[in-house]
mmCIF file of C-alpha atoms in Angstrom:
data_model
loop_
_atom_site.group_PDB
_atom_site.id
_atom_site.type_symbol
_atom_site.label_atom_id
_atom_site.label_comp_id
_atom_site.label_asym_id
_atom_site.label_seq_id
_atom_site.Cartn_x
_atom_site.Cartn_y
_atom_site.Cartn_z
ATOM 1 C CA MET A 1 10.327 9.629 36.249
ATOM 2 C CA THR A 2 9.802 6.345 34.421
ATOM 3 C CA SER A 3 10.004 6.368 30.668
ATOM 4 C CA THR A 4 7.629 4.337 28.552
ATOM 5 C CA PRO A 5 9.365 1.501 26.730
ATOM 6 C CA ALA A 6 9.562 1.847 22.969
ATOM 7 C CA ILE A 7 7.066 0.149 20.711
ATOM 8 C CA ASN A 8 8.676 -2.867 19.040
ATOM 9 C CA VAL A 9 7.583 -3.754 15.510
ATOM 10 C CA LEU A 10 8.800 -6.985 13.972
ATOM 11 C CA GLY A 11 8.994 -7.474 10.222
ATOM 12 C CA ILE A 12 8.769 -10.960 8.733
ATOM 13 C CA GLY A 13 9.112 -11.546 5.014
ATOM 14 C CA GLY A 14 11.033 -11.661 1.839
ATOM 15 C CA SER A 15 12.511 -14.666 0.140
ATOM 16 C CA LEU A 16 15.831 -16.492 0.232
ATOM 17 C CA ARG A 17 17.067 -14.127 -2.456
ATOM 18 C CA ALA A 18 18.752 -11.235 -0.640
ATOM 19 C CA GLY A 19 17.203 -7.913 -1.608
ATOM 20 C CA SER A 20 14.096 -9.496 -3.099
ATOM 21 C CA GLN A 21 11.192 -7.281 -4.088
ATOM 22 C CA SER A 22 9.157 -8.506 -1.092
ATOM 23 C CA GLU A 23 12.046 -7.839 1.309
ATOM 24 C CA ARG A 24 12.401 -4.319 -0.064
ATOM 25 C CA ALA A 25 8.654 -3.769 0.392
ATOM 26 C CA LEU A 26 8.935 -4.993 3.997
ATOM 27 C CA ARG A 27 11.741 -2.544 4.703
ATOM 28 C CA ILE A 28 9.646 0.380 3.409
ATOM 29 C CA ALA A 29 6.771 -0.670 5.691
ATOM 30 C CA LEU A 30 9.205 -0.899 8.614
ATOM 31 C CA ASP A 31 10.424 2.604 7.736
ATOM 32 C CA GLY A 32 6.834 3.778 8.204
ATOM 33 C CA ALA A 33 6.721 2.113 11.629
ATOM 34 C CA ALA A 34 10.020 3.747 12.573
ATOM 35 C CA GLU A 35 8.763 7.146 11.387
ATOM 36 C CA ALA A 36 5.844 6.680 13.808
ATOM 37 C CA GLY A 37 8.275 6.058 16.671
ATOM 38 C CA ALA A 38 8.745 2.275 16.738
ATOM 39 C CA ASP A 39 11.938 0.319 17.136
ATOM 40 C CA THR A 40 12.019 -2.192 14.291
ATOM 41 C CA VAL A 41 13.720 -5.466 13.500
ATOM 42 C CA ALA A 42 13.412 -7.588 10.374
ATOM 43 C CA PHE A 43 13.564 -11.326 9.861
ATOM 44 C CA THR A 44 14.172 -11.871 6.150
ATOM 45 C CA GLY A 45 15.921 -14.268 3.807
ATOM 46 C CA SER A 46 18.235 -16.635 5.631
ATOM 47 C CA ASP A 47 16.685 -15.596 8.994
ATOM 48 C CA LEU A 48 13.598 -17.477 7.821
ATOM 49 C CA SER A 49 15.423 -20.580 6.657
ATOM 50 C CA LEU A 50 14.099 -22.603 9.575
ATOM 51 C CA PRO A 51 13.481 -26.316 10.059
ATOM 52 C CA PHE A 52 9.942 -27.300 9.102
ATOM 53 C CA TYR A 53 7.658 -26.541 12.019
ATOM 54 C CA ASP A 54 6.699 -29.679 13.937
ATOM 55 C CA ALA A 55 4.329 -29.276 16.891
ATOM 56 C CA THR A 56 5.364 -32.662 18.297
ATOM 57 C CA ILE A 57 8.969 -31.571 18.844
ATOM 58 C CA SER A 58 9.669 -29.300 21.808
ATOM 59 C CA ASP A 59 13.346 -28.683 21.088
ATOM 60 C CA ARG A 60 13.777 -25.756 18.716
ATOM 61 C CA ALA A 61 16.746 -24.781 16.619
ATOM 62 C CA PRO A 62 18.483 -21.584 17.839
ATOM 63 C CA GLU A 63 17.262 -19.615 14.803
ATOM 64 C CA ALA A 64 13.671 -20.713 15.489
ATOM 65 C CA LEU A 65 13.984 -19.711 19.157
ATOM 66 C CA ARG A 66 15.278 -16.308 18.062
ATOM 67 C CA LEU A 67 12.190 -15.802 15.869
ATOM 68 C CA ILE A 68 9.793 -17.013 18.595
ATOM 69 C CA GLU A 69 11.334 -14.603 21.122
ATOM 70 C CA ALA A 70 11.151 -11.728 18.631
ATOM 71 C CA VAL A 71 7.455 -12.408 18.044
ATOM 72 C CA ARG A 72 6.867 -12.683 21.789
ATOM 73 C CA ALA A 73 8.525 -9.273 22.349
ATOM 74 C CA ALA A 74 6.755 -7.543 19.445
ATOM 75 C CA ASP A 75 4.011 -5.011 20.010
ATOM 76 C CA GLY A 76 3.137 -5.184 16.307
ATOM 77 C CA ILE A 77 4.104 -7.238 13.299
ATOM 78 C CA ILE A 78 4.432 -6.574 9.589
ATOM 79 C CA ILE A 79 4.389 -9.541 7.237
ATOM 80 C CA VAL A 80 5.262 -9.258 3.557
ATOM 81 C CA SER A 81 5.220 -12.393 1.438
ATOM 82 C CA PRO A 82 6.004 -13.028 -2.173
ATOM 83 C CA GLY A 83 3.081 -14.570 -4.006
ATOM 84 C CA TYR A 84 4.053 -17.940 -5.420
ATOM 85 C CA HIS A 85 1.476 -19.689 -7.600
ATOM 86 C CA GLY A 86 -1.336 -17.699 -6.032
ATOM 87 C CA ALA A 87 -0.283 -18.258 -2.425
ATOM 88 C CA LEU A 88 2.121 -17.041 0.228
ATOM 89 C CA SER A 89 5.575 -18.573 0.197
ATOM 90 C CA GLY A 90 6.358 -21.711 2.171
ATOM 91 C CA LEU A 91 9.225 -19.812 3.792
ATOM 92 C CA VAL A 92 6.876 -17.194 5.284
ATOM 93 C CA LYS A 93 4.177 -19.747 6.141
ATOM 94 C CA ASN A 94 6.660 -21.947 8.001
ATOM 95 C CA ALA A 95 7.887 -18.938 10.007
ATOM 96 C CA LEU A 96 4.296 -18.097 10.924
ATOM 97 C CA ASP A 97 3.669 -21.697 11.980
ATOM 98 C CA TYR A 98 6.203 -21.168 14.779
ATOM 99 C CA VAL A 99 3.777 -18.664 16.355
ATOM 100 C CA GLU A 100 1.970 -21.782 17.605
ATOM 101 C CA ASP A 101 4.688 -21.980 20.271
ATOM 102 C CA LEU A 102 3.150 -18.841 21.822
ATOM 103 C CA ARG A 103 -0.167 -20.629 22.447
ATOM 104 C CA PRO A 104 0.372 -21.053 26.222
ATOM 105 C CA ASP A 105 1.660 -17.493 26.732
ATOM 106 C CA ARG A 106 -0.173 -14.846 28.748
ATOM 107 C CA ARG A 107 -0.573 -13.116 25.389
ATOM 108 C CA PRO A 108 -1.168 -16.140 23.124
ATOM 109 C CA TYR A 109 -0.328 -16.164 19.430
ATOM 110 C CA LEU A 110 -0.564 -12.572 18.089
ATOM 111 C CA ASP A 111 -3.282 -11.574 20.554
ATOM 112 C CA GLY A 112 -3.574 -7.824 21.020
ATOM 113 C CA ARG A 113 -1.135 -6.982 18.248
ATOM 114 C CA ALA A 114 -1.673 -5.152 15.000
ATOM 115 C CA VAL A 115 -0.536 -7.104 11.976
ATOM 116 C CA GLY A 116 0.270 -5.206 8.805
ATOM 117 C CA VAL A 117 0.260 -7.376 5.697
ATOM 118 C CA ALA A 118 1.359 -6.983 2.098
ATOM 119 C CA ALA A 119 1.934 -9.323 -0.817
ATOM 120 C CA VAL A 120 4.303 -8.824 -3.737
ATOM 121 C CA ALA A 121 3.715 -10.939 -6.835
ATOM 122 C CA TYR A 122 4.296 -10.802 -10.559
ATOM 123 C CA GLY A 123 0.628 -10.250 -11.398
ATOM 124 C CA TRP A 124 -2.518 -9.060 -9.690
ATOM 125 C CA GLN A 125 -4.131 -12.441 -9.109
ATOM 126 C CA ALA A 126 -1.317 -13.809 -6.919
ATOM 127 C CA ALA A 127 -0.846 -10.454 -5.146
ATOM 128 C CA VAL A 128 -4.518 -10.272 -4.150
ATOM 129 C CA THR A 129 -4.948 -13.937 -3.156
ATOM 130 C CA THR A 130 -1.727 -13.854 -1.127
ATOM 131 C CA LEU A 131 -2.845 -10.687 0.664
ATOM 132 C CA ASP A 132 -6.149 -12.378 1.510
ATOM 133 C CA GLN A 133 -4.326 -15.425 2.891
ATOM 134 C CA LEU A 134 -2.100 -13.247 5.062
ATOM 135 C CA ARG A 135 -5.165 -11.508 6.511
ATOM 136 C CA THR A 136 -6.816 -14.868 7.177
ATOM 137 C CA ILE A 137 -3.697 -16.151 8.964
ATOM 138 C CA ALA A 138 -3.468 -12.959 11.040
ATOM 139 C CA HIS A 139 -7.095 -13.453 12.138
ATOM 140 C CA ALA A 140 -6.500 -17.144 12.910
ATOM 141 C CA LEU A 141 -3.560 -16.144 15.113
ATOM 142 C CA ARG A 142 -5.768 -13.596 16.953
ATOM 143 C CA GLY A 143 -3.967 -10.637 15.423
ATOM 144 C CA TRP A 144 -5.602 -7.414 14.306
ATOM 145 C CA PRO A 145 -4.918 -6.861 10.594
ATOM 146 C CA THR A 146 -4.462 -3.185 9.850
ATOM 147 C CA PRO A 147 -7.225 -1.494 7.853
ATOM 148 C CA LEU A 148 -4.804 -0.994 4.970
ATOM 149 C CA GLY A 149 -3.049 -3.909 3.306
ATOM 150 C CA GLY A 150 -0.876 -3.954 0.230
ATOM 151 C CA ALA A 151 -1.300 -6.000 -2.947
ATOM 152 C CA ILE A 152 1.675 -5.089 -5.118
ATOM 153 C CA ASN A 153 2.116 -6.209 -8.702
ATOM 154 C CA SER A 154 5.864 -6.420 -9.320
ATOM 155 C CA ALA A 155 5.227 -6.561 -13.061
ATOM 156 C CA GLU A 156 4.244 -2.891 -12.747
ATOM 157 C CA VAL A 157 6.215 -1.693 -9.684
ATOM 158 C CA LYS A 158 9.923 -2.124 -9.034
ATOM 159 C CA PHE A 159 11.653 -1.568 -5.705
ATOM 160 C CA ASP A 160 15.176 -0.187 -5.694
ATOM 161 C CA GLU A 161 18.148 -0.762 -3.426
ATOM 162 C CA ALA A 162 17.884 2.741 -1.977
ATOM 163 C CA GLY A 163 14.539 2.029 -0.278
ATOM 164 C CA GLY A 164 12.269 3.439 -2.956
ATOM 165 C CA ALA A 165 9.893 2.180 -5.586
ATOM 166 C CA SER A 166 8.865 3.188 -9.060
ATOM 167 C CA GLU A 167 5.373 4.148 -7.806
ATOM 168 C CA GLU A 168 5.074 6.720 -5.018
ATOM 169 C CA LYS A 169 1.587 5.450 -4.093
ATOM 170 C CA VAL A 170 3.075 2.026 -3.269
ATOM 171 C CA ILE A 171 5.670 3.626 -0.985
ATOM 172 C CA ASN A 172 2.887 5.609 0.709
ATOM 173 C CA THR A 173 0.749 2.486 1.140
ATOM 174 C CA LEU A 174 3.584 0.509 2.716
ATOM 175 C CA ARG A 175 4.597 3.346 5.033
ATOM 176 C CA THR A 176 0.970 3.783 6.062
ATOM 177 C CA ILE A 177 0.775 0.084 6.950
ATOM 178 C CA GLY A 178 3.842 0.525 9.165
ATOM 179 C CA ARG A 179 2.392 3.624 10.802
ATOM 180 C CA GLN A 180 -0.955 1.884 11.428
ATOM 181 C CA VAL A 181 0.811 -1.010 13.170
ATOM 182 C CA THR A 182 2.691 1.413 15.419
ATOM 183 C CA GLU A 183 -0.346 3.608 16.133
ATOM 184 C CA PHE A 184 -2.419 0.563 17.096
ATOM 185 C CA ALA A 185 0.358 -0.654 19.408
ATOM 186 C CA VAL A 186 0.533 2.751 21.110
ATOM 187 C CA ALA A 187 -3.266 2.901 21.496
ATOM 188 C CA HIS A 188 -3.442 -0.679 22.770
ATOM 189 C CA ARG A 189 -0.706 -0.007 25.313
ATOM 190 C CA THR A 190 -2.566 3.010 26.755
ATOM 191 C CA ALA A 191 -6.016 1.388 26.678
#
């Protein structure tokens, strides 16, 4: 009897500050994916400190190759970015630019993968505009943004080191995003 391989969900996000609010939000979303049966891995902080993406250079740094291979192996992806000045962070954007290296693959870019997105910013304006940008990027990379996304105002919600947040509805939203990514991956695999 052959067993079905596990669903792999990759998390990308956070900032260079270890334990940032956006990294903590990402980990809650990944917990939701794990609760739905996925194996999860996160690329956060220093994992995302990559050379600037340059399409004209074919040699990649080892850390960039590690990210590219993790994206290639992922059945679903969760991206959580801090909102800086009304936009996603350069750190997260640069990491997503490396998805261009998957263009010639059998499954190019994020094709056929659910992409859960959330933005964490100190204020609603940046949280909402960053969430919109993440959805737009997911579409441009041929991903399937989950029906639920998260715009989180860190002026009102605080994440703790234990994997919680000051607002239960935010925890529920993030876990739902993780579950939706996993459920889509399962459904897409059996389709």
